[in-house]
PDB file of C-alpha atoms in Angstrom:
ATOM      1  CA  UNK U 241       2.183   7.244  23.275  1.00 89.00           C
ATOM      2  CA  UNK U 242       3.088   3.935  23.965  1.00 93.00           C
ATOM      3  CA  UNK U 243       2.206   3.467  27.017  1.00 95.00           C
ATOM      4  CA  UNK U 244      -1.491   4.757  26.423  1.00 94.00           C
ATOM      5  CA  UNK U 245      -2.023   2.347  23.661  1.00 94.00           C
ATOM      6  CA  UNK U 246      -0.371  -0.632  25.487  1.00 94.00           C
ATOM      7  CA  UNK U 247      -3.429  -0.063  28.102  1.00 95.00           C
ATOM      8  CA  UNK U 248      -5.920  -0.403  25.377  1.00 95.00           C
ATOM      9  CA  UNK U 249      -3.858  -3.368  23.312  1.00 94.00           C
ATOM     10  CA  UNK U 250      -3.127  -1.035  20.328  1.00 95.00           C
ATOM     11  CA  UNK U 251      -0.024  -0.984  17.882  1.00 95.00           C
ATOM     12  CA  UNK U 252       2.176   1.864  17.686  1.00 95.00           C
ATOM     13  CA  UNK U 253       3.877   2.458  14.337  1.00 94.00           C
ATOM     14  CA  UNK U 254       7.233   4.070  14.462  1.00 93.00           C
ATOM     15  CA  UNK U 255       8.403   6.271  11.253  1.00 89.00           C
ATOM     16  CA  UNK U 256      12.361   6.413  11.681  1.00 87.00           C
ATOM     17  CA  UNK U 257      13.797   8.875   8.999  1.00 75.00           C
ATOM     18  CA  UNK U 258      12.404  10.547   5.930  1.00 66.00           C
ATOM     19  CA  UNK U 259      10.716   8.726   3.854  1.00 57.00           C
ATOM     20  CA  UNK U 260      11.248  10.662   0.340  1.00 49.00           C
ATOM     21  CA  UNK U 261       8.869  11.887  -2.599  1.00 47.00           C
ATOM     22  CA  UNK U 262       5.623  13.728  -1.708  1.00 51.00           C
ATOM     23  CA  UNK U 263       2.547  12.837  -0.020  1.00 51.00           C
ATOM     24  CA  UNK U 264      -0.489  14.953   1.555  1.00 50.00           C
ATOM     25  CA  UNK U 265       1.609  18.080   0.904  1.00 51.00           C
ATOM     26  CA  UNK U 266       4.599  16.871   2.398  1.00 49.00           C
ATOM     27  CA  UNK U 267       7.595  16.995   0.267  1.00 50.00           C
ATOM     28  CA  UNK U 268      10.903  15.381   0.963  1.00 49.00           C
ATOM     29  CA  UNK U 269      12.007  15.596  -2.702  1.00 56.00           C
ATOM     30  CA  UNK U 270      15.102  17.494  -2.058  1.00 56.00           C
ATOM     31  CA  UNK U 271      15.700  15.324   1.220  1.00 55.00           C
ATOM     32  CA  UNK U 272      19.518  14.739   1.527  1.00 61.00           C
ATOM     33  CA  UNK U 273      20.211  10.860  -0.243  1.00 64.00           C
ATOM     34  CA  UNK U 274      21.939  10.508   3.952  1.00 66.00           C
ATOM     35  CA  UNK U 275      18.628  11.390   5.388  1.00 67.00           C
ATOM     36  CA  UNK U 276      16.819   8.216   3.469  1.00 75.00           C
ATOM     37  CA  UNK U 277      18.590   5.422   5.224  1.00 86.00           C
ATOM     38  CA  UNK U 278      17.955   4.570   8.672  1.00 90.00           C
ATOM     39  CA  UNK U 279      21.137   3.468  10.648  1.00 91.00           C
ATOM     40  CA  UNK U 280      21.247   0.125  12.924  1.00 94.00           C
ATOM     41  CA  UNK U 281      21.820   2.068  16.040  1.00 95.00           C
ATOM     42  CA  UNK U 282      19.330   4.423  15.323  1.00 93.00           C
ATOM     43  CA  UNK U 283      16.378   1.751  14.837  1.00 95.00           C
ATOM     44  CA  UNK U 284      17.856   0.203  18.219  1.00 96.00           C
ATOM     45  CA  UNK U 285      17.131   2.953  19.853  1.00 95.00           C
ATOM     46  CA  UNK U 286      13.841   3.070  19.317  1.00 95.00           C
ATOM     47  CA  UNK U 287      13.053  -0.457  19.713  1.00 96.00           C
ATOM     48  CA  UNK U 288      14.626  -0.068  23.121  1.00 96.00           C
ATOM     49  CA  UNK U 289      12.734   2.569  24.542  1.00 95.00           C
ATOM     50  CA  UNK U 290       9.295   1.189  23.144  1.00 96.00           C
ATOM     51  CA  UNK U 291      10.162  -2.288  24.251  1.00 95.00           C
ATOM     52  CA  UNK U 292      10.666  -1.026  28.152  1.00 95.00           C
ATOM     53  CA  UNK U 293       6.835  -0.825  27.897  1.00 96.00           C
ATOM     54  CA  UNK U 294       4.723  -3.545  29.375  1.00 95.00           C
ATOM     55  CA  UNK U 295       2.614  -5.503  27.100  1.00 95.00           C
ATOM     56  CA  UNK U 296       3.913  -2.718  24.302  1.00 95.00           C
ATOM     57  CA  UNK U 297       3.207  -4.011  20.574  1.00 95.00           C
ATOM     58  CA  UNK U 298       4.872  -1.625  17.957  1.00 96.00           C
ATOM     59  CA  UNK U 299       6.374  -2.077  14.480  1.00 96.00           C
ATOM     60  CA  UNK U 300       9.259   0.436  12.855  1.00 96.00           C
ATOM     61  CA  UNK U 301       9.002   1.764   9.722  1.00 94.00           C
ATOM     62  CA  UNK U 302      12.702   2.287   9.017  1.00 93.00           C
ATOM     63  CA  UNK U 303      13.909   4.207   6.593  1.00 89.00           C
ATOM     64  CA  UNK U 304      15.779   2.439   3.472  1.00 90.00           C
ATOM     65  CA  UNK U 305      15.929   4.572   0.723  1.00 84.00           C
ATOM     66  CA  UNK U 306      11.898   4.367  -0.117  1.00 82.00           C
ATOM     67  CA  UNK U 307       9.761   7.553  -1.281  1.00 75.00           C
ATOM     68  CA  UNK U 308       5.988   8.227  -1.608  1.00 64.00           C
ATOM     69  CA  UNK U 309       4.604   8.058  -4.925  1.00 62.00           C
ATOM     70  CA  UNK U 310       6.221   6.585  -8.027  1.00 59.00           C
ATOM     71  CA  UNK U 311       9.010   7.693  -9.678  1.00 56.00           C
ATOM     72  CA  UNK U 312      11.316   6.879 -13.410  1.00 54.00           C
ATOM     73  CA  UNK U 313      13.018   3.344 -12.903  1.00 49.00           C
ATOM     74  CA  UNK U 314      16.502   4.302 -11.231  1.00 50.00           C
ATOM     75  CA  UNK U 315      15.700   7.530  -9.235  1.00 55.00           C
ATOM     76  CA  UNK U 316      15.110   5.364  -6.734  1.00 61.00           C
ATOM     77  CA  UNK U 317      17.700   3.798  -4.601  1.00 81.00           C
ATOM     78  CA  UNK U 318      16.192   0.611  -2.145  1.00 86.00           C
ATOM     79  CA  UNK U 319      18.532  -1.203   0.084  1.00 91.00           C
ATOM     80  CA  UNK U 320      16.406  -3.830   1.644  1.00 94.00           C
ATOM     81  CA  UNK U 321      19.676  -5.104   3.003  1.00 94.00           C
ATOM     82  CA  UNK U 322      19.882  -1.838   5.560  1.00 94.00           C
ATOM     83  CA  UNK U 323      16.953  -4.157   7.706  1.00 96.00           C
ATOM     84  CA  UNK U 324      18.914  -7.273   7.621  1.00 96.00           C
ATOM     85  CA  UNK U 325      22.147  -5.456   8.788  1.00 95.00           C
ATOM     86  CA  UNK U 326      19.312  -3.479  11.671  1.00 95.00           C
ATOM     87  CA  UNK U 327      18.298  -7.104  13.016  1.00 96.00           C
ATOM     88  CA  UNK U 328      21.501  -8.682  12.930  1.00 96.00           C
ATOM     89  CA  UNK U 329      22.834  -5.914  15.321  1.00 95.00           C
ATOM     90  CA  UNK U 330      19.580  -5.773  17.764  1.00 96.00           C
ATOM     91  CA  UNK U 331      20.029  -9.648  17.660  1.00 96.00           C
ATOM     92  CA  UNK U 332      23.146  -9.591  19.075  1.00 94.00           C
ATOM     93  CA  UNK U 333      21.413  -6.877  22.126  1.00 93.00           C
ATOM     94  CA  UNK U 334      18.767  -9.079  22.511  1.00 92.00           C
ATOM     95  CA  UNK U 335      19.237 -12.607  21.571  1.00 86.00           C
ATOM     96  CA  UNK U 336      16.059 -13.396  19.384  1.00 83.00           C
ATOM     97  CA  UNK U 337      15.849 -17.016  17.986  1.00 85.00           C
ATOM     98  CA  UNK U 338      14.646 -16.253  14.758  1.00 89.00           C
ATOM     99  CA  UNK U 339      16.555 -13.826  14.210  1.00 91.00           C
ATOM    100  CA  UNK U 340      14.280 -10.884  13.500  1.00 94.00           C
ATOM    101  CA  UNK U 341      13.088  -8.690  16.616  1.00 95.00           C
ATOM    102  CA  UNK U 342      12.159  -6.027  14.755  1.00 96.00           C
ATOM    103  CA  UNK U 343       8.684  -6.235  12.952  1.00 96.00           C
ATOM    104  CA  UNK U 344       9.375  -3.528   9.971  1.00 96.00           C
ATOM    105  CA  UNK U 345       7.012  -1.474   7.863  1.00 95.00           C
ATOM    106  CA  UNK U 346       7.702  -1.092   4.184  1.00 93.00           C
ATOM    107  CA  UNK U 347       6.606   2.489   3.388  1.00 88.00           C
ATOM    108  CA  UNK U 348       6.423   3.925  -0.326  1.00 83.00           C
ATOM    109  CA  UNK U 349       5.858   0.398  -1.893  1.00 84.00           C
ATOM    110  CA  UNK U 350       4.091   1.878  -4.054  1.00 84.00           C
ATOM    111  CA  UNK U 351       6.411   0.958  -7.905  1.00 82.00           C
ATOM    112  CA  UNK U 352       8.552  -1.230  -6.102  1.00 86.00           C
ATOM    113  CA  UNK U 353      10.560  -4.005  -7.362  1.00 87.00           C
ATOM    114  CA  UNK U 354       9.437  -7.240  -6.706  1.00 91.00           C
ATOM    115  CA  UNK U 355      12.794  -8.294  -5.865  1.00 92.00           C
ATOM    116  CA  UNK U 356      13.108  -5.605  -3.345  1.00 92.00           C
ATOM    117  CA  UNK U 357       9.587  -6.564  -1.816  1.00 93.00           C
ATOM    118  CA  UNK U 358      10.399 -10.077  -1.341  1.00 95.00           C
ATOM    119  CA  UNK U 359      14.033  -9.315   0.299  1.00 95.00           C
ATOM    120  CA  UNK U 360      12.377  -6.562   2.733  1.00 95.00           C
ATOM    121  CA  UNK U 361      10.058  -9.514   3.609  1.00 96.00           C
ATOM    122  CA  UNK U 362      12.798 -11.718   3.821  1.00 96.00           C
ATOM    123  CA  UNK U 363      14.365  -9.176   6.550  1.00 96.00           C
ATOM    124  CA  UNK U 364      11.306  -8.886   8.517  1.00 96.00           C
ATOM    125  CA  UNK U 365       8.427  -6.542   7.068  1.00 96.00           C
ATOM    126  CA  UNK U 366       4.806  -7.559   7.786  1.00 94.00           C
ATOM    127  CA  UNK U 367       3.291  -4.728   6.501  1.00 94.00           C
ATOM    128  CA  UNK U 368       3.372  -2.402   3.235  1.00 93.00           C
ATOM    129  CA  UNK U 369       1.837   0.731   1.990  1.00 90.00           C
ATOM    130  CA  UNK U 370       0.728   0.789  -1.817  1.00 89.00           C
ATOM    131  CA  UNK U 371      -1.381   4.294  -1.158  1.00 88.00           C
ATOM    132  CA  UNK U 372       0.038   5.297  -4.552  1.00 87.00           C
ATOM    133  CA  UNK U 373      -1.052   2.305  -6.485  1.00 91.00           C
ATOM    134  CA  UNK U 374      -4.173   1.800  -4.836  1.00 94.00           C
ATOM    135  CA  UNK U 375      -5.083   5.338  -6.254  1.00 94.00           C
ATOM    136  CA  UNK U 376      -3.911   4.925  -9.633  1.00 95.00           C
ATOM    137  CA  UNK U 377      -6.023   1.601  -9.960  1.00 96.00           C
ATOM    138  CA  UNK U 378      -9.386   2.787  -8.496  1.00 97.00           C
ATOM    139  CA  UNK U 379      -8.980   6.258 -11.170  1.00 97.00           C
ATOM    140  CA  UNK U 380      -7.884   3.411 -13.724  1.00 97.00           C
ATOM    141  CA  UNK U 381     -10.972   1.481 -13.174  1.00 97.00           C
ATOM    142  CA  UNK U 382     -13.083   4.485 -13.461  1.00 97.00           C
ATOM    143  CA  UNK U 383     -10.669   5.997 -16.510  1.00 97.00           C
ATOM    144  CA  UNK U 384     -11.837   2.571 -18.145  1.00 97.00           C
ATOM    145  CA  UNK U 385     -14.932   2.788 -17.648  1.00 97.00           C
ATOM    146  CA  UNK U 386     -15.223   6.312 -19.107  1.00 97.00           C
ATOM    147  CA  UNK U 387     -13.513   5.520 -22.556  1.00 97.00           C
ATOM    148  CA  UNK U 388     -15.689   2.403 -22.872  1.00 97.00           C
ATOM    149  CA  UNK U 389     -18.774   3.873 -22.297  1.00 97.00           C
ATOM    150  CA  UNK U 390     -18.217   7.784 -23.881  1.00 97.00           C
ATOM    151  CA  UNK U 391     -20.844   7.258 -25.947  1.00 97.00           C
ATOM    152  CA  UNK U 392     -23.248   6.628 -23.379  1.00 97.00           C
ATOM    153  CA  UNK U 393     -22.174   9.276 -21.220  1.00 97.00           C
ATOM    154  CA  UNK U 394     -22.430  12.279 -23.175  1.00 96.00           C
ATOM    155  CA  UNK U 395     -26.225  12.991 -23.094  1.00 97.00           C
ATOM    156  CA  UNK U 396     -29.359  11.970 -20.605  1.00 97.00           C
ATOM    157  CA  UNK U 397     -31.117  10.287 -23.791  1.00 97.00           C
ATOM    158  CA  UNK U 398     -29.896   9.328 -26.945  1.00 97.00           C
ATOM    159  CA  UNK U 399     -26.856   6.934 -27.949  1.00 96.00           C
ATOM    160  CA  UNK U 400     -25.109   4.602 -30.690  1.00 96.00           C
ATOM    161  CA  UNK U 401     -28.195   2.318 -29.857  1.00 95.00           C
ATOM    162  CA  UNK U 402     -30.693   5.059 -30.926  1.00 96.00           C
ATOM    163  CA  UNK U 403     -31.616   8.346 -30.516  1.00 96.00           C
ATOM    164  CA  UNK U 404     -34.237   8.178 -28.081  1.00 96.00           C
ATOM    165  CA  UNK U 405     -32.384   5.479 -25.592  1.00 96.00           C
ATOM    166  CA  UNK U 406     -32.074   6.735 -22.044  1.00 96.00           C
ATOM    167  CA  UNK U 407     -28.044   6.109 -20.400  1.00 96.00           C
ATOM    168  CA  UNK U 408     -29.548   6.302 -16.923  1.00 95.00           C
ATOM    169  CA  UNK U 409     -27.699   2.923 -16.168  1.00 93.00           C
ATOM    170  CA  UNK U 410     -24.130   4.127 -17.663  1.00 95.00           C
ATOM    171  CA  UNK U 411     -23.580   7.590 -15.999  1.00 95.00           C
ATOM    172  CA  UNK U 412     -25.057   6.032 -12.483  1.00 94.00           C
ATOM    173  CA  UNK U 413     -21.903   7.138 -10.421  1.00 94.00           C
ATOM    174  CA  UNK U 414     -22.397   3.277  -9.014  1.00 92.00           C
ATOM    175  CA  UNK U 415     -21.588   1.979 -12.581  1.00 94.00           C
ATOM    176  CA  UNK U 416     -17.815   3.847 -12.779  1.00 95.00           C
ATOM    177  CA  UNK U 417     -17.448   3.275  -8.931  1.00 95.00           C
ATOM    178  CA  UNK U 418     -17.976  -0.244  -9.730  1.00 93.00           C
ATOM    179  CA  UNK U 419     -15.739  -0.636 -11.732  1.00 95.00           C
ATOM    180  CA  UNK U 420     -13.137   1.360  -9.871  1.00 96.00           C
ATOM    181  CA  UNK U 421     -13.819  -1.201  -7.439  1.00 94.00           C
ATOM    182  CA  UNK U 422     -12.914  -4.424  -9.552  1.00 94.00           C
ATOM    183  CA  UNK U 423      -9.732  -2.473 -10.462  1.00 96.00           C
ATOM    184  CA  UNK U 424      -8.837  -1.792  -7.309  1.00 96.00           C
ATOM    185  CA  UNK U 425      -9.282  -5.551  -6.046  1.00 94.00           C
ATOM    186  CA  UNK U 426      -7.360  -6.512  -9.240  1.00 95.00           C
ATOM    187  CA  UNK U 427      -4.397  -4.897  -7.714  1.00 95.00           C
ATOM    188  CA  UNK U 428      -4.293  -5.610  -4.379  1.00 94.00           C
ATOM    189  CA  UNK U 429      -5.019  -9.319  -5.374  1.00 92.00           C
ATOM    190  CA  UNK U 430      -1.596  -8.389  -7.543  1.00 93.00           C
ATOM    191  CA  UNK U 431       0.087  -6.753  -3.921  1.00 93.00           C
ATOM    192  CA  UNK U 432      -1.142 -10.522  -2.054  1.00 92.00           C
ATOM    193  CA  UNK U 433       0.794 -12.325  -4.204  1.00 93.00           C
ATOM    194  CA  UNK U 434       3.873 -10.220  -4.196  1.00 93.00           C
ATOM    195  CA  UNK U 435       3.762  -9.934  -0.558  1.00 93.00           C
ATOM    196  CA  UNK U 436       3.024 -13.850   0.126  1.00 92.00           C
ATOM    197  CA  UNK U 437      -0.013 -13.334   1.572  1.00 89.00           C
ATOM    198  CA  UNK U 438      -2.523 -15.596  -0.077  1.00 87.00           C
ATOM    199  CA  UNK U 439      -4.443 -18.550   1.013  1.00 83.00           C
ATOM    200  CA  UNK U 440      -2.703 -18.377   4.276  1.00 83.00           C
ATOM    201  CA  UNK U 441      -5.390 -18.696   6.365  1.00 78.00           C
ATOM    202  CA  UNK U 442      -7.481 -21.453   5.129  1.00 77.00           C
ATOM    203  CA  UNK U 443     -10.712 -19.742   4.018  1.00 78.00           C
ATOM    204  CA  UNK U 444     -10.485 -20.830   0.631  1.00 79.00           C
ATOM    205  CA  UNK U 445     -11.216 -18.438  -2.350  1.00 75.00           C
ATOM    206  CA  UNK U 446     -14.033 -15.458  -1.581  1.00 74.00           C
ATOM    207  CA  UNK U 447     -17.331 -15.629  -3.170  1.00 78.00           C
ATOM    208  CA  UNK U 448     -18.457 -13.615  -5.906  1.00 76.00           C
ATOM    209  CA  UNK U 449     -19.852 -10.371  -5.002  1.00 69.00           C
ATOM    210  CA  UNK U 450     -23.414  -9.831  -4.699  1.00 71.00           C
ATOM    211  CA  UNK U 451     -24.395  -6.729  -3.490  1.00 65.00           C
ATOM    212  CA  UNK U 452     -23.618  -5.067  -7.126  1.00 62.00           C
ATOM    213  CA  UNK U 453     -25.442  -3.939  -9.997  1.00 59.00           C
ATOM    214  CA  UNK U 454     -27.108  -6.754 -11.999  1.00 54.00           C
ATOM    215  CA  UNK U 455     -29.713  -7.914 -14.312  1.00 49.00           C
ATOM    216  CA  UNK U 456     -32.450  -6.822 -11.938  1.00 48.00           C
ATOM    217  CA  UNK U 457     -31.612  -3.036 -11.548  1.00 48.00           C
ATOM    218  CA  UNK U 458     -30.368  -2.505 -15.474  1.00 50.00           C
ATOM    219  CA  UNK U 459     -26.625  -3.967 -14.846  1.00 52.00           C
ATOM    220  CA  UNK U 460     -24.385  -2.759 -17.583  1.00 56.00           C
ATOM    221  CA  UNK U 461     -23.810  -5.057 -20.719  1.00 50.00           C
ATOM    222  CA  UNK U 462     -20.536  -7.448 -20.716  1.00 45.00           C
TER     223      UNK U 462
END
């Protein structure tokens, strides 16, 4: 695989291990605690073997103790420190300046500590998965939405503003996607900050959205 997506200039990402919990059916619940944690000369290996390819670009996503999906505070086990020990012993194959040939993936972020985020940065990760979180705030937005507005959304016509008021504007599925959407962006501006990714690239703040419901096509009430 690597050397088909070298010729086209695409990343390869490398999942060493089990990565625990359940996702999309898979379930590594019952994985042995062993099977979580990737070993130095394991994640050598592969960076070896993918690195042999010309103009190869590939990041791992080692296993150290992460899962899919969130779980009780203490049934999970991280040891962001299983990275550092991974580059300090590829360092010494191949000599790296900085200290950190490996580019690691976090996966199953999703619930994590901030204090384990910003060590697994600290030990080389440019890139985490929240696909747990991510969920949970865009049903949270529209969860929101939903006990704000029950009233509104019960009937076509007819609500606490009168009995012959239409609630056209409140059960548009825009209106509940909206605001799944400004839930959503709530928590990945939350995941930017965590992983030290914010005005980093000197665009400045984004503008405020205007391809939304407003005034002009019956916008919901503040």
């Amino acid at each position: 695989y690597m050397e088909r997506m070298a010729k086209i200039n695409c990343a390869l990402e490398m999942e060493l291990g089990i990565t625990g919990g359940e996702e999309d059916g898979v379930n590594n619940e019952d994985a042995k605690p062993e099977d979580l944690y990737s070993k130095p000369e394991e994640i050598w290996q592969v960076h070896e073997a993918l690195s042999k390819v010309p103009n190869a670009v590939f990041t791992v996503a080692a296993a150290f103790g992460n899962v899919h999906g969130v779980y009780q505070p203490g049934n999970v086990h991280l040891r962001p420190d299983i990275l550092d020990k991974a580059q300090k012993y590829i360092t010494e194959k191949v000599g790296a300046e900085d200290g950190k040939p490996v580019k690691f993936v976090f996966h199953g972020g999703s619930g994590s500590d901030l204090k384990d985020i910003r060590e697994a940065i600290d030990y080389g990760v440019i890139k985490m998965n929240i696909d747990t979180d991510t969920q949970w705030a865009y049903w949270n937005g529209i969860r929101s939405f939903e006990e704000k507005y029950r009233p509104y959304l019960q009937t076509q016509i007819g609500n606490p503003d009168g009995d012959g008021k239409p609630n056209k504007k409140f059960y548009d599925p825009r209106a509940c996607m909206r605001s799944a959407e400004e839930s959503t962006v709530a928590r990945l501006e939350q995941c930017f900050e965590d992983l030290r990714c914010t005005n980093i690239l000197g665009l400045g703040p984004p503008g405020a959205p205007e391809n939304v419901l407003g005034p002009r096509r019956g916008g919901l009430p503040a």
